[in-house]
Amino acid sequence: MTELQSFGLRLVDPSAGVASRRGGAGPSDHKAVTVDGHTIMVPVHTSTAWHSPFTAEAPDARGMSRVMRGSIPIASISFPKQPRFYAMQTFDGVPYSHIATLHGSDVLATTVLQTCIRYESRKKSCKFCAIGQSLAAGRTVARKTPEHLAEVARAAVLLDGVKHMVMTTGTPNATDRGAAILCESAFAIKAAVDIPIQGQCEPPDDDQWFHRMKAAGIDTLGMHLEVVTPEVRERLMPGKASVPVSRYMSAFEAAVGVFGRGQVSTYILAGLGDTREAILDTCDQLLARGVYPFVVPFVPISGTPLEDHPAPTPEFMKSLLAPLGERVVAAGLRSADIKAGCGKCGACSSLSIYEKESES
């Protein structure tokens, strides 16, 4: 699984499973693939994937496909099916798939605000971000209303058995940084359907927002560092780096006091310039604060300044994830215990597999 996520996968039948998409808020340029009962997101539209040593044959009548390395079959996989809610639209004509999408096999995900104060400025934008691409391509709407989100969430639960939901957002301002939008959205969704929700935003300027988000119905919180070394942050995400790592750490401590140990997480993109030691040291600091460090391999997205940046090697990812899996278990912060969100889904990283190995 680690090798598939680093190298990507060539598809004989690109239409297999849930439709993949190029560009847009992540995970993008991926395809959901189920291996041994575990669903992972595998790059299929990147330059690395086009030259991958792995090829997936067209699915058979049972929906199963063989992954080949050259002429050698190495695994049997399946593809999660297109969800039924994708065929529907709101009463005012907006396709449900423009409001929220299926991630992995049972996670509903949405970018509530598809714009960001940093994205429009080359001097401030994150060099790996493609939040505006799906909007420019007409595959989504700029602002998902609370009413639309509630309608789609209810349908996804009833029709497709979705288990939890992820709500992220572009950063609208330099104060609450999206927390207010997440609050009104979560409140409407929870009024319509009982589904665990993860909210994701930058650390707001006032820690009181954590109490407000919890009261609105958000069960877990993600505040994503993405890059941990200050000089790399300044180079790759100059606008977001204006919120220093020290503020993230204080915000993590405050948020854990509200949501509980293991219910606050952060996304770390491996392969962008942080050393193995820097990532593991940061993860130790996070675990000590009760924060789940979701380390994922960087996937270059077409149309971004980093579209030709190499993905991390499987060896680099294994050297990170194997010891991190042991440390996560030792800290008692397993992904399986997270109520909702990226860490619980686990599809964008093989970290949860290393957790299970360290437990056995």
PDB file of N, CA and C in Angstrom, residues 12-79:
ATOM      1  N   VAL A  12      -6.069   0.270 -16.605  1.00  0.00           N
ATOM      2  CA  VAL A  12      -6.514  -0.181 -17.923  1.00  0.00           C
ATOM      3  C   VAL A  12      -7.906   0.371 -18.206  1.00  0.00           C
ATOM      4  N   ASP A  13      -8.748   0.426 -17.165  1.00  0.00           N
ATOM      5  CA  ASP A  13     -10.095   0.970 -17.286  1.00  0.00           C
ATOM      6  C   ASP A  13     -10.242   2.163 -16.350  1.00  0.00           C
ATOM      7  N   PRO A  14      -9.995   3.384 -16.839  1.00  0.00           N
ATOM      8  CA  PRO A  14     -10.061   4.569 -15.965  1.00  0.00           C
ATOM      9  C   PRO A  14     -11.443   4.826 -15.380  1.00  0.00           C
ATOM     10  N   SER A  15     -12.488   4.218 -15.953  1.00  0.00           N
ATOM     11  CA  SER A  15     -13.844   4.465 -15.460  1.00  0.00           C
ATOM     12  C   SER A  15     -14.217   3.586 -14.273  1.00  0.00           C
ATOM     13  N   ALA A  16     -13.335   2.677 -13.874  1.00  0.00           N
ATOM     14  CA  ALA A  16     -13.651   1.763 -12.764  1.00  0.00           C
ATOM     15  C   ALA A  16     -13.882   2.536 -11.471  1.00  0.00           C
ATOM     16  N   GLY A  17     -14.929   2.136 -10.723  1.00  0.00           N
ATOM     17  CA  GLY A  17     -15.185   2.711  -9.404  1.00  0.00           C
ATOM     18  C   GLY A  17     -15.690   4.133  -9.440  1.00  0.00           C
ATOM     19  N   VAL A  18     -15.521   4.820  -8.318  1.00  0.00           N
ATOM     20  CA  VAL A  18     -15.959   6.209  -8.195  1.00  0.00           C
ATOM     21  C   VAL A  18     -15.141   7.085  -9.133  1.00  0.00           C
ATOM     22  N   ALA A  19     -15.799   7.992  -9.831  1.00  0.00           N
ATOM     23  CA  ALA A  19     -15.104   8.867 -10.772  1.00  0.00           C
ATOM     24  C   ALA A  19     -14.016   9.659 -10.061  1.00  0.00           C
ATOM     25  N   SER A  20     -12.829   9.663 -10.657  1.00  0.00           N
ATOM     26  CA  SER A  20     -11.732  10.453 -10.097  1.00  0.00           C
ATOM     27  C   SER A  20     -11.773  11.841 -10.715  1.00  0.00           C
ATOM     28  N   ARG A  21     -11.002  12.759 -10.131  1.00  0.00           N
ATOM     29  CA  ARG A  21     -11.004  14.117 -10.648  1.00  0.00           C
ATOM     30  C   ARG A  21      -9.595  14.662 -10.664  1.00  0.00           C
ATOM     31  N   ARG A  22      -9.342  15.554 -11.616  1.00  0.00           N
ATOM     32  CA  ARG A  22      -8.047  16.228 -11.720  1.00  0.00           C
ATOM     33  C   ARG A  22      -8.161  17.618 -11.107  1.00  0.00           C
ATOM     34  N   GLY A  23      -7.194  17.970 -10.276  1.00  0.00           N
ATOM     35  CA  GLY A  23      -7.199  19.291  -9.668  1.00  0.00           C
ATOM     36  C   GLY A  23      -8.276  19.438  -8.615  1.00  0.00           C
ATOM     37  N   GLY A  24      -8.253  20.569  -7.924  1.00  0.00           N
ATOM     38  CA  GLY A  24      -9.236  20.839  -6.877  1.00  0.00           C
ATOM     39  C   GLY A  24      -8.681  20.546  -5.510  1.00  0.00           C
ATOM     40  N   ALA A  25      -9.509  20.807  -4.485  1.00  0.00           N
ATOM     41  CA  ALA A  25      -9.094  20.561  -3.108  1.00  0.00           C
ATOM     42  C   ALA A  25      -8.834  19.066  -2.917  1.00  0.00           C
ATOM     43  N   GLY A  26      -7.856  18.744  -2.112  1.00  0.00           N
ATOM     44  CA  GLY A  26      -7.422  17.363  -1.968  1.00  0.00           C
ATOM     45  C   GLY A  26      -8.365  16.504  -1.153  1.00  0.00           C
ATOM     46  N   PRO A  27      -8.224  15.146  -1.237  1.00  0.00           N
ATOM     47  CA  PRO A  27      -7.276  14.507  -2.145  1.00  0.00           C
ATOM     48  C   PRO A  27      -7.753  14.589  -3.592  1.00  0.00           C
ATOM     49  N   SER A  28      -6.849  14.943  -4.492  1.00  0.00           N
ATOM     50  CA  SER A  28      -7.195  15.068  -5.893  1.00  0.00           C
ATOM     51  C   SER A  28      -6.200  14.258  -6.711  1.00  0.00           C
ATOM     52  N   ASP A  29      -6.553  14.025  -7.970  1.00  0.00           N
ATOM     53  CA  ASP A  29      -5.739  13.218  -8.884  1.00  0.00           C
ATOM     54  C   ASP A  29      -5.564  11.785  -8.364  1.00  0.00           C
ATOM     55  N   HIS A  30      -6.513  11.330  -7.525  1.00  0.00           N
ATOM     56  CA  HIS A  30      -6.480  10.005  -6.915  1.00  0.00           C
ATOM     57  C   HIS A  30      -7.642   9.144  -7.408  1.00  0.00           C
ATOM     58  N   LYS A  31      -7.566   7.869  -7.069  1.00  0.00           N
ATOM     59  CA  LYS A  31      -8.677   6.927  -7.219  1.00  0.00           C
ATOM     60  C   LYS A  31      -8.740   6.097  -5.938  1.00  0.00           C
ATOM     61  N   ALA A  32      -9.958   5.895  -5.430  1.00  0.00           N
ATOM     62  CA  ALA A  32     -10.133   5.040  -4.251  1.00  0.00           C
ATOM     63  C   ALA A  32     -10.019   3.580  -4.653  1.00  0.00           C
ATOM     64  N   VAL A  33      -9.173   2.828  -3.925  1.00  0.00           N
ATOM     65  CA  VAL A  33      -8.898   1.422  -4.221  1.00  0.00           C
ATOM     66  C   VAL A  33      -8.970   0.643  -2.909  1.00  0.00           C
ATOM     67  N   THR A  34      -9.618  -0.505  -2.920  1.00  0.00           N
ATOM     68  CA  THR A  34      -9.717  -1.338  -1.721  1.00  0.00           C
ATOM     69  C   THR A  34      -8.795  -2.536  -1.846  1.00  0.00           C
ATOM     70  N   VAL A  35      -7.857  -2.653  -0.897  1.00  0.00           N
ATOM     71  CA  VAL A  35      -6.878  -3.734  -0.864  1.00  0.00           C
ATOM     72  C   VAL A  35      -7.031  -4.470   0.469  1.00  0.00           C
ATOM     73  N   ASP A  36      -7.326  -5.753   0.416  1.00  0.00           N
ATOM     74  CA  ASP A  36      -7.481  -6.556   1.639  1.00  0.00           C
ATOM     75  C   ASP A  36      -8.447  -5.908   2.630  1.00  0.00           C
ATOM     76  N   GLY A  37      -9.538  -5.360   2.126  1.00  0.00           N
ATOM     77  CA  GLY A  37     -10.550  -4.760   2.985  1.00  0.00           C
ATOM     78  C   GLY A  37     -10.233  -3.354   3.453  1.00  0.00           C
ATOM     79  N   HIS A  38      -9.090  -2.791   3.043  1.00  0.00           N
ATOM     80  CA  HIS A  38      -8.680  -1.452   3.470  1.00  0.00           C
ATOM     81  C   HIS A  38      -8.681  -0.533   2.254  1.00  0.00           C
ATOM     82  N   THR A  39      -9.463   0.547   2.315  1.00  0.00           N
ATOM     83  CA  THR A  39      -9.558   1.472   1.182  1.00  0.00           C
ATOM     84  C   THR A  39      -8.518   2.569   1.305  1.00  0.00           C
ATOM     85  N   ILE A  40      -7.759   2.760   0.223  1.00  0.00           N
ATOM     86  CA  ILE A  40      -6.740   3.800   0.182  1.00  0.00           C
ATOM     87  C   ILE A  40      -6.941   4.650  -1.060  1.00  0.00           C
ATOM     88  N   MET A  41      -6.443   5.877  -1.005  1.00  0.00           N
ATOM     89  CA  MET A  41      -6.448   6.752  -2.167  1.00  0.00           C
ATOM     90  C   MET A  41      -5.099   6.615  -2.862  1.00  0.00           C
ATOM     91  N   VAL A  42      -5.135   6.286  -4.158  1.00  0.00           N
ATOM     92  CA  VAL A  42      -3.916   6.037  -4.926  1.00  0.00           C
ATOM     93  C   VAL A  42      -3.845   7.030  -6.083  1.00  0.00           C
ATOM     94  N   PRO A  43      -2.709   7.721  -6.271  1.00  0.00           N
ATOM     95  CA  PRO A  43      -2.592   8.657  -7.397  1.00  0.00           C
ATOM     96  C   PRO A  43      -2.756   7.934  -8.743  1.00  0.00           C
ATOM     97  N   VAL A  44      -3.553   8.540  -9.630  1.00  0.00           N
ATOM     98  CA  VAL A  44      -3.735   7.961 -10.968  1.00  0.00           C
ATOM     99  C   VAL A  44      -3.537   8.999 -12.076  1.00  0.00           C
ATOM    100  N   HIS A  45      -3.561  10.283 -11.742  1.00  0.00           N
ATOM    101  CA  HIS A  45      -3.456  11.322 -12.768  1.00  0.00           C
ATOM    102  C   HIS A  45      -2.147  12.101 -12.698  1.00  0.00           C
ATOM    103  N   THR A  46      -1.211  11.683 -11.873  1.00  0.00           N
ATOM    104  CA  THR A  46       0.047  12.412 -11.728  1.00  0.00           C
ATOM    105  C   THR A  46       1.097  11.872 -12.702  1.00  0.00           C
ATOM    106  N   SER A  47       2.153  12.665 -12.925  1.00  0.00           N
ATOM    107  CA  SER A  47       3.232  12.203 -13.816  1.00  0.00           C
ATOM    108  C   SER A  47       3.895  10.956 -13.256  1.00  0.00           C
ATOM    109  N   THR A  48       3.969  10.848 -11.917  1.00  0.00           N
ATOM    110  CA  THR A  48       4.527   9.648 -11.295  1.00  0.00           C
ATOM    111  C   THR A  48       3.670   8.427 -11.614  1.00  0.00           C
ATOM    112  N   ALA A  49       2.346   8.596 -11.535  1.00  0.00           N
ATOM    113  CA  ALA A  49       1.447   7.474 -11.801  1.00  0.00           C
ATOM    114  C   ALA A  49       1.531   7.018 -13.249  1.00  0.00           C
ATOM    115  N   TRP A  50       1.729   7.954 -14.163  1.00  0.00           N
ATOM    116  CA  TRP A  50       1.804   7.575 -15.577  1.00  0.00           C
ATOM    117  C   TRP A  50       2.992   6.656 -15.863  1.00  0.00           C
ATOM    118  N   HIS A  51       4.019   6.727 -15.011  1.00  0.00           N
ATOM    119  CA  HIS A  51       5.199   5.879 -15.183  1.00  0.00           C
ATOM    120  C   HIS A  51       5.316   4.828 -14.087  1.00  0.00           C
ATOM    121  N   SER A  52       4.217   4.583 -13.380  1.00  0.00           N
ATOM    122  CA  SER A  52       4.225   3.630 -12.271  1.00  0.00           C
ATOM    123  C   SER A  52       4.517   2.210 -12.769  1.00  0.00           C
ATOM    124  N   PRO A  53       5.240   1.416 -11.960  1.00  0.00           N
ATOM    125  CA  PRO A  53       5.441   0.012 -12.314  1.00  0.00           C
ATOM    126  C   PRO A  53       4.187  -0.832 -12.103  1.00  0.00           C
ATOM    127  N   PHE A  54       3.142  -0.238 -11.475  1.00  0.00           N
ATOM    128  CA  PHE A  54       1.924  -0.974 -11.157  1.00  0.00           C
ATOM    129  C   PHE A  54       0.805  -0.644 -12.152  1.00  0.00           C
ATOM    130  N   THR A  55       0.135  -1.681 -12.623  1.00  0.00           N
ATOM    131  CA  THR A  55      -1.006  -1.528 -13.522  1.00  0.00           C
ATOM    132  C   THR A  55      -2.190  -2.311 -12.975  1.00  0.00           C
ATOM    133  N   ALA A  56      -3.370  -1.692 -12.981  1.00  0.00           N
ATOM    134  CA  ALA A  56      -4.594  -2.377 -12.565  1.00  0.00           C
ATOM    135  C   ALA A  56      -5.363  -2.815 -13.801  1.00  0.00           C
ATOM    136  N   GLU A  57      -5.628  -4.114 -13.889  1.00  0.00           N
ATOM    137  CA  GLU A  57      -6.417  -4.622 -14.998  1.00  0.00           C
ATOM    138  C   GLU A  57      -7.866  -4.162 -14.881  1.00  0.00           C
ATOM    139  N   ALA A  58      -8.613  -4.257 -15.968  1.00  0.00           N
ATOM    140  CA  ALA A  58     -10.034  -3.920 -15.921  1.00  0.00           C
ATOM    141  C   ALA A  58     -10.750  -4.866 -14.961  1.00  0.00           C
ATOM    142  N   PRO A  59     -11.687  -4.358 -14.153  1.00  0.00           N
ATOM    143  CA  PRO A  59     -12.398  -5.219 -13.199  1.00  0.00           C
ATOM    144  C   PRO A  59     -13.185  -6.313 -13.914  1.00  0.00           C
ATOM    145  N   ASP A  60     -13.299  -7.484 -13.263  1.00  0.00           N
ATOM    146  CA  ASP A  60     -14.088  -8.574 -13.809  1.00  0.00           C
ATOM    147  C   ASP A  60     -15.557  -8.404 -13.420  1.00  0.00           C
ATOM    148  N   ALA A  61     -16.371  -9.426 -13.676  1.00  0.00           N
ATOM    149  CA  ALA A  61     -17.804  -9.330 -13.416  1.00  0.00           C
ATOM    150  C   ALA A  61     -18.110  -9.146 -11.941  1.00  0.00           C
ATOM    151  N   ARG A  62     -17.189  -9.564 -11.069  1.00  0.00           N
ATOM    152  CA  ARG A  62     -17.380  -9.408  -9.622  1.00  0.00           C
ATOM    153  C   ARG A  62     -16.848  -8.076  -9.115  1.00  0.00           C
ATOM    154  N   GLY A  63     -16.274  -7.278 -10.034  1.00  0.00           N
ATOM    155  CA  GLY A  63     -15.716  -5.996  -9.646  1.00  0.00           C
ATOM    156  C   GLY A  63     -14.291  -6.079  -9.134  1.00  0.00           C
ATOM    157  N   MET A  64     -13.659  -7.243  -9.277  1.00  0.00           N
ATOM    158  CA  MET A  64     -12.291  -7.428  -8.811  1.00  0.00           C
ATOM    159  C   MET A  64     -11.298  -7.171  -9.941  1.00  0.00           C
ATOM    160  N   SER A  65     -10.152  -6.664  -9.578  1.00  0.00           N
ATOM    161  CA  SER A  65      -9.094  -6.359 -10.538  1.00  0.00           C
ATOM    162  C   SER A  65      -7.762  -6.842  -9.987  1.00  0.00           C
ATOM    163  N   ARG A  66      -6.880  -7.245 -10.885  1.00  0.00           N
ATOM    164  CA  ARG A  66      -5.531  -7.640 -10.471  1.00  0.00           C
ATOM    165  C   ARG A  66      -4.573  -6.469 -10.661  1.00  0.00           C
ATOM    166  N   VAL A  67      -3.708  -6.254  -9.668  1.00  0.00           N
ATOM    167  CA  VAL A  67      -2.624  -5.289  -9.820  1.00  0.00           C
ATOM    168  C   VAL A  67      -1.399  -6.051 -10.299  1.00  0.00           C
ATOM    169  N   MET A  68      -0.844  -5.589 -11.407  1.00  0.00           N
ATOM    170  CA  MET A  68       0.306  -6.249 -12.019  1.00  0.00           C
ATOM    171  C   MET A  68       1.550  -5.384 -11.864  1.00  0.00           C
ATOM    172  N   ARG A  69       2.664  -6.016 -11.583  1.00  0.00           N
ATOM    173  CA  ARG A  69       3.963  -5.346 -11.678  1.00  0.00           C
ATOM    174  C   ARG A  69       4.698  -6.025 -12.820  1.00  0.00           C
ATOM    175  N   GLY A  70       4.656  -5.386 -13.961  1.00  0.00           N
ATOM    176  CA  GLY A  70       5.108  -6.063 -15.166  1.00  0.00           C
ATOM    177  C   GLY A  70       4.120  -7.163 -15.496  1.00  0.00           C
ATOM    178  N   SER A  71       4.618  -8.399 -15.598  1.00  0.00           N
ATOM    179  CA  SER A  71       3.751  -9.546 -15.897  1.00  0.00           C
ATOM    180  C   SER A  71       3.396 -10.340 -14.651  1.00  0.00           C
ATOM    181  N   ILE A  72       3.757  -9.805 -13.464  1.00  0.00           N
ATOM    182  CA  ILE A  72       3.563 -10.538 -12.212  1.00  0.00           C
ATOM    183  C   ILE A  72       2.369  -9.964 -11.448  1.00  0.00           C
ATOM    184  N   PRO A  73       1.334 -10.781 -11.180  1.00  0.00           N
ATOM    185  CA  PRO A  73       0.222 -10.300 -10.347  1.00  0.00           C
ATOM    186  C   PRO A  73       0.657 -10.229  -8.885  1.00  0.00           C
ATOM    187  N   ILE A  74       0.387  -9.085  -8.240  1.00  0.00           N
ATOM    188  CA  ILE A  74       0.858  -8.926  -6.861  1.00  0.00           C
ATOM    189  C   ILE A  74      -0.278  -8.717  -5.863  1.00  0.00           C
ATOM    190  N   ALA A  75      -1.485  -8.362  -6.347  1.00  0.00           N
ATOM    191  CA  ALA A  75      -2.589  -8.139  -5.411  1.00  0.00           C
ATOM    192  C   ALA A  75      -3.911  -8.140  -6.159  1.00  0.00           C
ATOM    193  N   SER A  76      -4.975  -8.448  -5.431  1.00  0.00           N
ATOM    194  CA  SER A  76      -6.329  -8.295  -5.940  1.00  0.00           C
ATOM    195  C   SER A  76      -6.950  -7.073  -5.277  1.00  0.00           C
ATOM    196  N   ILE A  77      -7.589  -6.238  -6.062  1.00  0.00           N
ATOM    197  CA  ILE A  77      -8.187  -5.020  -5.535  1.00  0.00           C
ATOM    198  C   ILE A  77      -9.617  -4.885  -6.054  1.00  0.00           C
ATOM    199  N   SER A  78     -10.357  -4.009  -5.432  1.00  0.00           N
ATOM    200  CA  SER A  78     -11.672  -3.616  -5.927  1.00  0.00           C
ATOM    201  C   SER A  78     -11.781  -2.111  -5.819  1.00  0.00           C
ATOM    202  N   PHE A  79     -12.800  -1.563  -6.446  1.00  0.00           N
ATOM    203  CA  PHE A  79     -13.001  -0.116  -6.451  1.00  0.00           C
ATOM    204  C   PHE A  79     -14.362   0.203  -5.820  1.00  0.00           C
TER     205      PHE A  79
END
